[in-house]
């Protein structure tokens, strides 16, 4: 099965930016929608952003205007640009298909984003 590896997280101050990467070990070309998810301490994992293979994007209200998802099927990668970060964005960020688990995709280890006040 395709494995997913997230990277790019780190510690930033409020208002800062990060670019997260998701590398898939196999083709994602046939996956209709890829998304980003996050899990904050004490919270359940939540959907953050999604992009279809046709380039249509959607975002959770909390990140609209600040986060941008992109997808490079040729490189089997998905990206999430995080701008104007807020402490509430602190979480472990994961990528997967949307809905998660379709096409047999398993959760990777995620990448930690920590936003300080």
PDB file of N, CA and C in Angstrom, residues 52-96:
ATOM      1  N   UNK A  52      -9.252  18.232  -4.916  1.00  0.00           N
ATOM      2  CA  UNK A  52      -9.579  17.161  -5.840  1.00  0.00           C
ATOM      3  C   UNK A  52      -8.509  17.070  -6.914  1.00  0.00           C
ATOM      4  N   UNK A  53      -8.544  15.976  -7.651  1.00  0.00           N
ATOM      5  CA  UNK A  53      -7.596  15.812  -8.745  1.00  0.00           C
ATOM      6  C   UNK A  53      -7.793  16.872  -9.813  1.00  0.00           C
ATOM      7  N   UNK A  54      -8.972  17.481  -9.849  1.00  0.00           N
ATOM      8  CA  UNK A  54      -9.249  18.543 -10.786  1.00  0.00           C
ATOM      9  C   UNK A  54      -8.901  19.928 -10.287  1.00  0.00           C
ATOM     10  N   UNK A  55      -8.360  20.023  -9.069  1.00  0.00           N
ATOM     11  CA  UNK A  55      -7.912  21.303  -8.559  1.00  0.00           C
ATOM     12  C   UNK A  55      -8.921  22.072  -7.733  1.00  0.00           C
ATOM     13  N   UNK A  56     -10.049  21.477  -7.416  1.00  0.00           N
ATOM     14  CA  UNK A  56     -11.044  22.135  -6.584  1.00  0.00           C
ATOM     15  C   UNK A  56     -10.638  21.988  -5.126  1.00  0.00           C
ATOM     16  N   UNK A  57     -10.654  23.087  -4.390  1.00  0.00           N
ATOM     17  CA  UNK A  57     -10.216  23.091  -3.001  1.00  0.00           C
ATOM     18  C   UNK A  57     -11.337  23.506  -2.069  1.00  0.00           C
ATOM     19  N   UNK A  58     -11.250  23.016  -0.843  1.00  0.00           N
ATOM     20  CA  UNK A  58     -12.146  23.412   0.231  1.00  0.00           C
ATOM     21  C   UNK A  58     -11.353  23.427   1.523  1.00  0.00           C
ATOM     22  N   UNK A  59     -11.781  24.275   2.458  1.00  0.00           N
ATOM     23  CA  UNK A  59     -11.082  24.435   3.718  1.00  0.00           C
ATOM     24  C   UNK A  59     -12.065  24.537   4.862  1.00  0.00           C
ATOM     25  N   UNK A  60     -11.615  24.112   6.023  1.00  0.00           N
ATOM     26  CA  UNK A  60     -12.397  24.340   7.217  1.00  0.00           C
ATOM     27  C   UNK A  60     -12.412  25.851   7.484  1.00  0.00           C
ATOM     28  N   UNK A  61     -13.512  26.338   8.041  1.00  0.00           N
ATOM     29  CA  UNK A  61     -13.680  27.782   8.212  1.00  0.00           C
ATOM     30  C   UNK A  61     -12.520  28.418   8.976  1.00  0.00           C
ATOM     31  N   UNK A  62     -11.976  27.726   9.937  1.00  0.00           N
ATOM     32  CA  UNK A  62     -10.949  28.297  10.790  1.00  0.00           C
ATOM     33  C   UNK A  62      -9.671  28.658  10.044  1.00  0.00           C
ATOM     34  N   UNK A  63      -9.433  28.066   8.875  1.00  0.00           N
ATOM     35  CA  UNK A  63      -8.182  28.310   8.167  1.00  0.00           C
ATOM     36  C   UNK A  63      -8.388  28.991   6.828  1.00  0.00           C
ATOM     37  N   UNK A  64      -9.605  29.280   6.461  1.00  0.00           N
ATOM     38  CA  UNK A  64      -9.866  29.922   5.177  1.00  0.00           C
ATOM     39  C   UNK A  64      -9.141  31.253   5.083  1.00  0.00           C
ATOM     40  N   UNK A  65      -8.485  31.462   3.956  1.00  0.00           N
ATOM     41  CA  UNK A  65      -7.733  32.680   3.744  1.00  0.00           C
ATOM     42  C   UNK A  65      -6.330  32.641   4.284  1.00  0.00           C
ATOM     43  N   UNK A  66      -5.993  31.619   5.049  1.00  0.00           N
ATOM     44  CA  UNK A  66      -4.665  31.518   5.641  1.00  0.00           C
ATOM     45  C   UNK A  66      -3.885  30.301   5.138  1.00  0.00           C
ATOM     46  N   UNK A  67      -4.572  29.205   4.866  1.00  0.00           N
ATOM     47  CA  UNK A  67      -3.927  27.974   4.412  1.00  0.00           C
ATOM     48  C   UNK A  67      -4.242  27.742   2.944  1.00  0.00           C
ATOM     49  N   UNK A  68      -3.291  27.139   2.235  1.00  0.00           N
ATOM     50  CA  UNK A  68      -3.483  26.805   0.837  1.00  0.00           C
ATOM     51  C   UNK A  68      -2.974  25.397   0.576  1.00  0.00           C
ATOM     52  N   UNK A  69      -3.833  24.557   0.046  1.00  0.00           N
ATOM     53  CA  UNK A  69      -3.446  23.202  -0.300  1.00  0.00           C
ATOM     54  C   UNK A  69      -3.077  23.152  -1.780  1.00  0.00           C
ATOM     55  N   UNK A  70      -2.073  22.368  -2.104  1.00  0.00           N
ATOM     56  CA  UNK A  70      -1.702  22.147  -3.492  1.00  0.00           C
ATOM     57  C   UNK A  70      -1.302  20.688  -3.663  1.00  0.00           C
ATOM     58  N   UNK A  71      -1.225  20.270  -4.912  1.00  0.00           N
ATOM     59  CA  UNK A  71      -1.034  18.853  -5.209  1.00  0.00           C
ATOM     60  C   UNK A  71      -0.221  18.724  -6.482  1.00  0.00           C
ATOM     61  N   UNK A  72       0.777  17.854  -6.438  1.00  0.00           N
ATOM     62  CA  UNK A  72       1.612  17.580  -7.594  1.00  0.00           C
ATOM     63  C   UNK A  72       1.563  16.081  -7.838  1.00  0.00           C
ATOM     64  N   UNK A  73       0.662  15.666  -8.694  1.00  0.00           N
ATOM     65  CA  UNK A  73       0.494  14.236  -8.939  1.00  0.00           C
ATOM     66  C   UNK A  73       1.734  13.608  -9.570  1.00  0.00           C
ATOM     67  N   UNK A  74       2.454  14.368 -10.394  1.00  0.00           N
ATOM     68  CA  UNK A  74       3.645  13.836 -11.040  1.00  0.00           C
ATOM     69  C   UNK A  74       4.715  13.480 -10.029  1.00  0.00           C
ATOM     70  N   UNK A  75       4.766  14.210  -8.920  1.00  0.00           N
ATOM     71  CA  UNK A  75       5.745  13.959  -7.875  1.00  0.00           C
ATOM     72  C   UNK A  75       5.161  13.181  -6.703  1.00  0.00           C
ATOM     73  N   UNK A  76       3.893  12.829  -6.793  1.00  0.00           N
ATOM     74  CA  UNK A  76       3.204  12.111  -5.718  1.00  0.00           C
ATOM     75  C   UNK A  76       3.306  12.872  -4.398  1.00  0.00           C
ATOM     76  N   UNK A  77       3.048  14.167  -4.471  1.00  0.00           N
ATOM     77  CA  UNK A  77       3.166  15.003  -3.288  1.00  0.00           C
ATOM     78  C   UNK A  77       1.963  15.926  -3.130  1.00  0.00           C
ATOM     79  N   UNK A  78       1.677  16.234  -1.889  1.00  0.00           N
ATOM     80  CA  UNK A  78       0.661  17.204  -1.516  1.00  0.00           C
ATOM     81  C   UNK A  78       1.305  18.189  -0.558  1.00  0.00           C
ATOM     82  N   UNK A  79       0.916  19.442  -0.655  1.00  0.00           N
ATOM     83  CA  UNK A  79       1.509  20.493   0.161  1.00  0.00           C
ATOM     84  C   UNK A  79       0.419  21.271   0.876  1.00  0.00           C
ATOM     85  N   UNK A  80       0.807  21.882   1.976  1.00  0.00           N
ATOM     86  CA  UNK A  80      -0.077  22.792   2.687  1.00  0.00           C
ATOM     87  C   UNK A  80       0.731  23.994   3.128  1.00  0.00           C
ATOM     88  N   UNK A  81       0.409  25.141   2.564  1.00  0.00           N
ATOM     89  CA  UNK A  81       1.047  26.391   2.950  1.00  0.00           C
ATOM     90  C   UNK A  81       0.260  26.996   4.095  1.00  0.00           C
ATOM     91  N   UNK A  82       0.926  27.209   5.208  1.00  0.00           N
ATOM     92  CA  UNK A  82       0.305  27.769   6.398  1.00  0.00           C
ATOM     93  C   UNK A  82       0.801  29.191   6.590  1.00  0.00           C
ATOM     94  N   UNK A  83      -0.084  30.150   6.503  1.00  0.00           N
ATOM     95  CA  UNK A  83       0.254  31.545   6.708  1.00  0.00           C
ATOM     96  C   UNK A  83      -0.542  32.112   7.869  1.00  0.00           C
ATOM     97  N   UNK A  84      -0.043  33.209   8.413  1.00  0.00           N
ATOM     98  CA  UNK A  84      -0.720  33.895   9.511  1.00  0.00           C
ATOM     99  C   UNK A  84      -1.105  32.920  10.610  1.00  0.00           C
ATOM    100  N   UNK A  85      -0.147  32.120  11.010  1.00  0.00           N
ATOM    101  CA  UNK A  85      -0.420  31.067  11.980  1.00  0.00           C
ATOM    102  C   UNK A  85      -0.842  31.636  13.323  1.00  0.00           C
ATOM    103  N   UNK A  86      -1.739  30.926  13.950  1.00  0.00           N
ATOM    104  CA  UNK A  86      -2.273  31.286  15.253  1.00  0.00           C
ATOM    105  C   UNK A  86      -1.992  30.161  16.237  1.00  0.00           C
ATOM    106  N   UNK A  87      -1.929  30.477  17.532  1.00  0.00           N
ATOM    107  CA  UNK A  87      -1.706  29.403  18.507  1.00  0.00           C
ATOM    108  C   UNK A  87      -2.711  28.262  18.388  1.00  0.00           C
ATOM    109  N   UNK A  88      -3.922  28.575  17.982  1.00  0.00           N
ATOM    110  CA  UNK A  88      -4.954  27.554  17.819  1.00  0.00           C
ATOM    111  C   UNK A  88      -4.645  26.579  16.695  1.00  0.00           C
ATOM    112  N   UNK A  89      -3.676  26.905  15.836  1.00  0.00           N
ATOM    113  CA  UNK A  89      -3.272  26.002  14.768  1.00  0.00           C
ATOM    114  C   UNK A  89      -2.312  24.926  15.251  1.00  0.00           C
ATOM    115  N   UNK A  90      -1.853  25.022  16.479  1.00  0.00           N
ATOM    116  CA  UNK A  90      -0.922  24.043  17.013  1.00  0.00           C
ATOM    117  C   UNK A  90      -1.546  22.659  16.973  1.00  0.00           C
ATOM    118  N   UNK A  91      -0.872  21.735  16.304  1.00  0.00           N
ATOM    119  CA  UNK A  91      -1.400  20.392  16.128  1.00  0.00           C
ATOM    120  C   UNK A  91      -0.385  19.561  15.374  1.00  0.00           C
ATOM    121  N   UNK A  92      -0.626  18.262  15.349  1.00  0.00           N
ATOM    122  CA  UNK A  92       0.082  17.375  14.444  1.00  0.00           C
ATOM    123  C   UNK A  92      -0.722  17.315  13.155  1.00  0.00           C
ATOM    124  N   UNK A  93      -0.079  17.593  12.048  1.00  0.00           N
ATOM    125  CA  UNK A  93      -0.741  17.646  10.753  1.00  0.00           C
ATOM    126  C   UNK A  93      -0.463  16.383   9.959  1.00  0.00           C
ATOM    127  N   UNK A  94      -1.506  15.838   9.361  1.00  0.00           N
ATOM    128  CA  UNK A  94      -1.434  14.609   8.587  1.00  0.00           C
ATOM    129  C   UNK A  94      -2.036  14.830   7.207  1.00  0.00           C
ATOM    130  N   UNK A  95      -1.582  14.055   6.255  1.00  0.00           N
ATOM    131  CA  UNK A  95      -2.247  14.020   4.962  1.00  0.00           C
ATOM    132  C   UNK A  95      -2.862  12.650   4.754  1.00  0.00           C
ATOM    133  N   UNK A  96      -3.847  12.598   3.911  1.00  0.00           N
ATOM    134  CA  UNK A  96      -4.514  11.358   3.561  1.00  0.00           C
ATOM    135  C   UNK A  96      -5.478  11.670   2.430  1.00  0.00           C
TER     136      UNK A  96
END
